[in-house]
Short mmCIF file of C-alpha atoms and ligand atoms in Angstrom, two decimals:
data_model
loop_
_atom_site.label_atom_id
_atom_site.label_comp_id
_atom_site.label_asym_id
_atom_site.label_seq_id
_atom_site.Cartn_x
_atom_site.Cartn_y
_atom_site.Cartn_z
CA MET L 1 -2.69 0.91 52.81
CA ARG L 2 0.87 0.15 53.84
CA ILE L 3 3.58 2.80 53.48
CA ASP L 4 7.25 1.86 53.88
CA ILE L 5 9.48 4.91 54.25
CA ILE L 6 13.23 4.61 53.70
CA THR L 7 15.30 7.33 55.38
CA CYS L 8 18.59 8.15 57.12
CA LEU L 9 16.64 10.05 59.80
CA PRO L 10 14.05 7.56 61.09
CA LYS L 11 13.59 9.38 64.40
CA LEU L 12 12.37 12.48 62.62
CA LEU L 13 9.51 10.53 61.04
CA GLU L 14 8.65 8.22 63.93
CA SER L 15 7.49 11.08 66.14
CA PHE L 16 5.32 12.43 63.33
CA PHE L 17 3.53 9.13 62.76
CA ALA L 18 3.16 8.50 66.50
CA HIS L 19 0.77 11.45 66.72
CA SER L 20 -2.24 13.08 65.11
CA ILE L 21 -4.66 11.49 62.72
CA LEU L 22 -2.02 9.10 61.42
CA LYS L 23 -1.72 7.45 64.80
CA ARG L 24 -5.49 6.85 64.88
CA ALA L 25 -5.48 5.42 61.35
CA GLN L 26 -2.79 2.98 62.38
CA GLU L 27 -4.58 2.01 65.59
CA LYS L 28 -7.77 1.35 63.63
CA GLY L 29 -5.78 -0.92 61.31
CA ILE L 30 -6.64 1.21 58.26
CA ALA L 31 -3.09 2.27 57.49
CA GLU L 32 0.36 1.00 58.40
CA VAL L 33 3.48 3.13 58.24
CA HIS L 34 6.87 1.45 58.63
CA VAL L 35 10.01 3.56 58.82
CA HIS L 36 13.28 1.93 57.76
CA ASP L 37 16.71 3.24 58.65
CA LEU L 38 18.92 3.13 55.57
CA ARG L 39 21.93 2.57 57.84
CA ASP L 40 20.58 -0.88 58.71
CA PHE L 41 21.15 -1.91 55.08
CA THR L 42 24.71 -0.84 54.44
CA LEU L 43 27.54 -3.38 54.35
CA LEU L 44 30.20 -0.72 54.92
CA LYS L 45 31.95 -0.12 58.17
CA HIS L 46 30.82 2.88 60.24
CA LYS L 47 27.34 2.30 58.71
CA GLN L 48 28.19 4.66 55.86
CA VAL L 49 25.29 5.32 53.44
CA ASP L 50 26.59 8.29 51.44
CA ASP L 51 29.73 9.35 49.63
CA TYR L 52 31.22 12.21 47.64
CA SER L 53 29.80 13.08 44.24
CA TYR L 54 31.83 11.72 41.30
CA GLY L 55 33.29 14.64 39.37
CA GLY L 56 33.51 16.77 42.50
CA GLY L 57 31.32 19.40 44.04
CA ALA L 58 29.92 19.97 47.48
CA GLY L 59 27.43 17.65 49.14
CA MET L 60 27.09 13.93 49.74
CA VAL L 61 25.11 11.49 47.61
CA LEU L 62 23.21 8.47 48.96
CA MET L 63 24.77 5.25 47.66
CA ILE L 64 22.82 2.73 45.60
CA GLU L 65 23.73 -0.41 47.57
CA PRO L 66 21.87 0.20 50.85
CA ILE L 67 18.87 1.49 48.86
CA ASP L 68 18.93 -1.65 46.69
CA ARG L 69 19.22 -3.93 49.71
CA CYS L 70 16.35 -2.24 51.57
CA ILE L 71 13.98 -2.12 48.59
CA SER L 72 14.83 -5.73 47.62
CA GLU L 73 14.02 -6.96 51.10
CA LEU L 74 10.68 -5.14 51.09
CA LYS L 75 9.82 -6.40 47.60
CA SER L 76 10.58 -9.98 48.68
CA GLN L 77 7.76 -9.68 51.23
CA ARG L 78 4.99 -8.10 49.16
CA THR L 79 4.20 -6.44 45.84
CA TYR L 80 4.43 -2.65 45.70
CA ASP L 81 2.22 -0.39 43.56
CA ALA L 82 4.75 2.45 43.60
CA VAL L 83 8.24 3.43 44.69
CA ILE L 84 8.08 7.17 45.23
CA TYR L 85 11.26 9.23 45.47
CA MET L 86 10.94 12.57 47.28
CA THR L 87 13.00 15.16 45.39
CA PRO L 88 12.73 18.90 44.63
CA ASP L 89 13.11 18.08 40.90
CA GLY L 90 10.08 15.75 40.94
CA LYS L 91 6.52 16.42 39.77
CA THR L 92 4.75 18.87 42.07
CA PHE L 93 2.40 17.09 44.46
CA ASP L 94 -1.26 18.19 44.40
CA GLN L 95 -4.69 16.94 45.52
CA GLN L 96 -5.27 15.10 42.24
CA THR L 97 -2.05 13.13 42.75
CA ALA L 98 -3.03 12.47 46.37
CA ASN L 99 -6.40 11.08 45.23
CA ARG L 100 -4.69 8.83 42.69
CA PHE L 101 -2.04 7.55 45.13
CA SER L 102 -4.65 6.90 47.84
CA MET L 103 -5.90 3.96 45.72
CA PHE L 104 -2.57 2.17 46.15
CA THR L 105 -2.26 -0.69 48.64
CA ASN L 106 1.50 -0.87 49.21
CA ILE L 107 3.93 1.96 48.53
CA ILE L 108 7.58 2.68 49.26
CA ILE L 109 8.69 6.27 49.83
CA LEU L 110 12.42 6.93 49.49
CA CYS L 111 13.69 10.09 51.16
CA GLY L 112 16.61 11.80 49.51
CA HIS L 113 19.10 13.57 51.71
CA TYR L 114 22.16 15.72 51.23
CA LYS L 115 22.62 16.11 47.47
CA GLY L 116 20.16 13.32 46.66
CA VAL L 117 20.62 9.70 45.64
CA ASP L 118 22.82 8.04 43.03
CA GLU L 119 21.07 8.48 39.67
CA ARG L 120 21.25 4.71 39.05
CA ALA L 121 19.01 4.09 42.08
CA ARG L 122 16.40 6.45 40.63
CA LYS L 123 16.51 4.71 37.26
CA ALA L 124 16.47 1.19 38.68
CA PHE L 125 13.87 1.37 41.46
CA VAL L 126 11.79 4.55 41.37
CA THR L 127 8.36 4.68 39.68
CA HIS L 128 7.30 8.22 40.70
CA GLU L 129 9.40 11.31 41.55
CA ILE L 130 7.56 13.84 43.71
CA SER L 131 8.30 17.35 44.99
CA ILE L 132 6.02 19.18 47.45
CA GLY L 133 6.71 22.66 46.05
CA ASP L 134 9.18 25.07 44.54
CA TYR L 135 11.54 25.51 47.48
CA VAL L 136 14.38 23.37 48.81
CA LEU L 137 14.24 21.35 52.04
CA SER L 138 17.32 19.81 53.61
CA GLY L 139 15.87 16.33 53.16
CA GLY L 140 12.88 14.41 51.84
CA GLU L 141 11.58 13.43 55.30
CA LEU L 142 9.21 16.36 55.83
CA ALA L 143 7.97 15.93 52.27
CA ALA L 144 7.37 12.18 52.86
CA ALA L 145 5.36 13.07 55.98
CA VAL L 146 3.31 15.58 53.97
CA VAL L 147 2.54 13.05 51.22
CA SER L 148 1.71 10.27 53.73
CA ASP L 149 -0.68 12.55 55.61
CA ALA L 150 -2.42 13.64 52.40
CA LEU L 151 -2.90 10.00 51.31
CA ILE L 152 -3.92 8.43 54.61
CA ARG L 153 -6.58 11.00 55.45
CA LEU L 154 -8.35 10.14 52.17
CA ILE L 155 -8.83 6.47 53.11
CA PRO L 156 -12.45 5.86 54.17
CA GLY L 157 -12.77 5.51 57.94
CA VAL L 158 -9.73 7.61 58.81
CA LEU L 159 -11.56 10.89 59.29
CA SER L 160 -14.34 10.79 61.87
CA ASP L 161 -16.69 12.69 59.55
CA GLU L 162 -16.37 10.72 56.35
CA THR L 163 -17.73 13.48 54.17
CA SER L 164 -15.27 16.08 55.33
CA ALA L 165 -12.41 15.06 53.03
CA LEU L 166 -14.81 15.71 50.14
CA THR L 167 -15.40 19.34 51.14
CA ASP L 168 -11.72 20.21 51.52
CA SER L 169 -10.18 23.05 49.62
CA PHE L 170 -9.07 21.76 46.19
CA GLN L 171 -11.17 18.59 46.36
CA ASP L 172 -13.76 19.91 43.90
CA SER L 173 -11.28 22.45 42.52
CA LEU L 174 -12.59 25.37 44.59
CA LEU L 175 -11.20 26.61 47.89
CA ALA L 176 -13.26 25.71 50.97
CA PRO L 177 -15.89 28.20 52.22
CA ALA L 178 -15.57 30.26 55.42
CA VAL L 179 -16.59 28.47 58.64
CA TYR L 180 -17.80 29.70 62.03
CA THR L 181 -18.50 28.19 65.44
CA ARG L 182 -19.95 29.41 68.77
CA PRO L 183 -20.42 32.03 70.04
CA ALA L 184 -22.73 33.66 67.48
CA GLU L 185 -21.37 37.04 68.53
CA TYR L 186 -17.87 37.77 69.84
CA LYS L 187 -16.77 41.31 70.75
CA GLY L 188 -19.30 42.67 68.28
CA MET L 189 -18.22 40.30 65.46
CA THR L 190 -21.16 38.28 64.17
CA VAL L 191 -21.77 35.12 62.15
CA PRO L 192 -23.57 35.38 58.78
CA GLU L 193 -27.31 35.21 59.57
CA ILE L 194 -28.03 32.45 57.06
CA LEU L 195 -25.80 29.95 58.87
CA LEU L 196 -27.99 30.29 61.98
CA SER L 197 -31.26 29.90 60.01
CA GLY L 198 -31.45 26.10 59.85
CA ASN L 199 -32.36 26.41 56.15
CA ASP L 200 -30.10 23.72 54.64
CA LYS L 201 -30.75 24.73 51.04
CA GLU L 202 -29.92 28.39 51.64
CA ILE L 203 -26.86 27.42 53.71
CA GLU L 204 -25.60 25.23 50.88
CA LYS L 205 -26.06 28.15 48.46
CA TRP L 206 -24.20 30.51 50.82
CA ARG L 207 -21.29 28.07 51.18
CA PHE L 208 -21.03 27.61 47.43
CA GLN L 209 -20.94 31.39 46.92
CA SER L 210 -18.34 31.76 49.70
CA ALA L 211 -16.17 29.13 47.99
CA ILE L 212 -16.53 30.94 44.65
CA ASP L 213 -15.71 34.37 46.13
CA ARG L 214 -12.66 33.09 48.00
CA THR L 215 -11.28 31.23 45.04
CA LYS L 216 -11.79 34.23 42.73
CA GLU L 217 -10.01 36.54 45.17
CA ARG L 218 -7.20 34.31 46.48
CA ARG L 219 -6.49 31.91 43.65
CA PRO L 220 -7.57 33.39 40.33
CA ASP L 221 -5.53 30.65 38.61
CA ILE L 222 -7.74 27.95 40.14
CA TYR L 223 -10.89 29.98 39.51
CA ILE L 224 -10.18 30.31 35.79
CA LYS L 225 -9.58 26.56 35.54
CA TYR L 226 -12.81 25.94 37.42
CA THR L 227 -14.93 28.11 35.12
CA ASN L 228 -13.32 26.54 32.05
CA ASP L 229 -13.89 22.98 33.27
CA SER L 230 -17.47 23.67 34.31
CA GLY L 231 -20.22 23.74 31.70
CA ASP L 232 -22.46 25.47 34.24
CA ASP L 233 -22.78 29.20 33.41
CA ARG L 234 -24.06 30.01 36.91
CA LYS L 235 -20.58 29.26 38.16
CA LYS L 236 -19.05 31.87 35.88
CA ASN L 237 -20.28 35.00 37.68
CL1 6GU R 1 10.48 16.11 48.06
N1 6GU R 1 12.74 17.18 48.92
C1 6GU R 1 13.54 18.22 49.20
N2 6GU R 1 14.76 18.00 49.68
N3 6GU R 1 13.17 19.49 49.02
C2 6GU R 1 11.93 19.68 48.54
C3 6GU R 1 11.05 18.65 48.23
C4 6GU R 1 11.49 17.38 48.43
N4 6GU R 1 9.91 19.18 47.78
C5 6GU R 1 10.08 20.48 47.81
N5 6GU R 1 11.31 20.81 48.27
#
């Protein structure tokens, strides 16, 4: 997978992708992330990329020309499966969307800043508009990092334990079960006996019940969806 991110704040993203799991994925050659500075694509003096909103009002709007020039250059080099615009008025990102997007080979992510981008750029170039939740960030950069992380970690070979992405919260529409590690007792606090038993079948049952209990308690909305989607009556207790 190759992700090209277009932003006015490239430094903010470069440090993010130079660390963590995303660095490893890039070193292994599984994923490539390229960050492009929108200012490199403007023809205006002082490297201007934004201007006042027509009709008035506070806040600057990203201009269409540098966006057009950057996207056109990228598209002249390869075919893109998606041009994703990060915006609080987009469709809310979730695990299902992450799974779908992780099948793409080449994607462009455009980060909005200030008041957003000229509406004509959205209409002309953008295939998907994505928000990461119902709150407002000062720019799309953090959201682009969130989406990139969620996609890249799903690519086989990125996580050291290949099965672990499959047992994540939300992956099978239940929250993940409780986990424990050594020591077996800490200041009088113990680990559930069954997890120390070596009985894989019983452990699996315990984990499933833990996932059910947590989901029911913390996210009743997800739990209801889960019981409705599942034809299995055992899951409805
Ligand atoms: Cl994608 N951008 C901004 N600026 N704010 C957000 C967002 C995106 N998603 C949630 N809030």
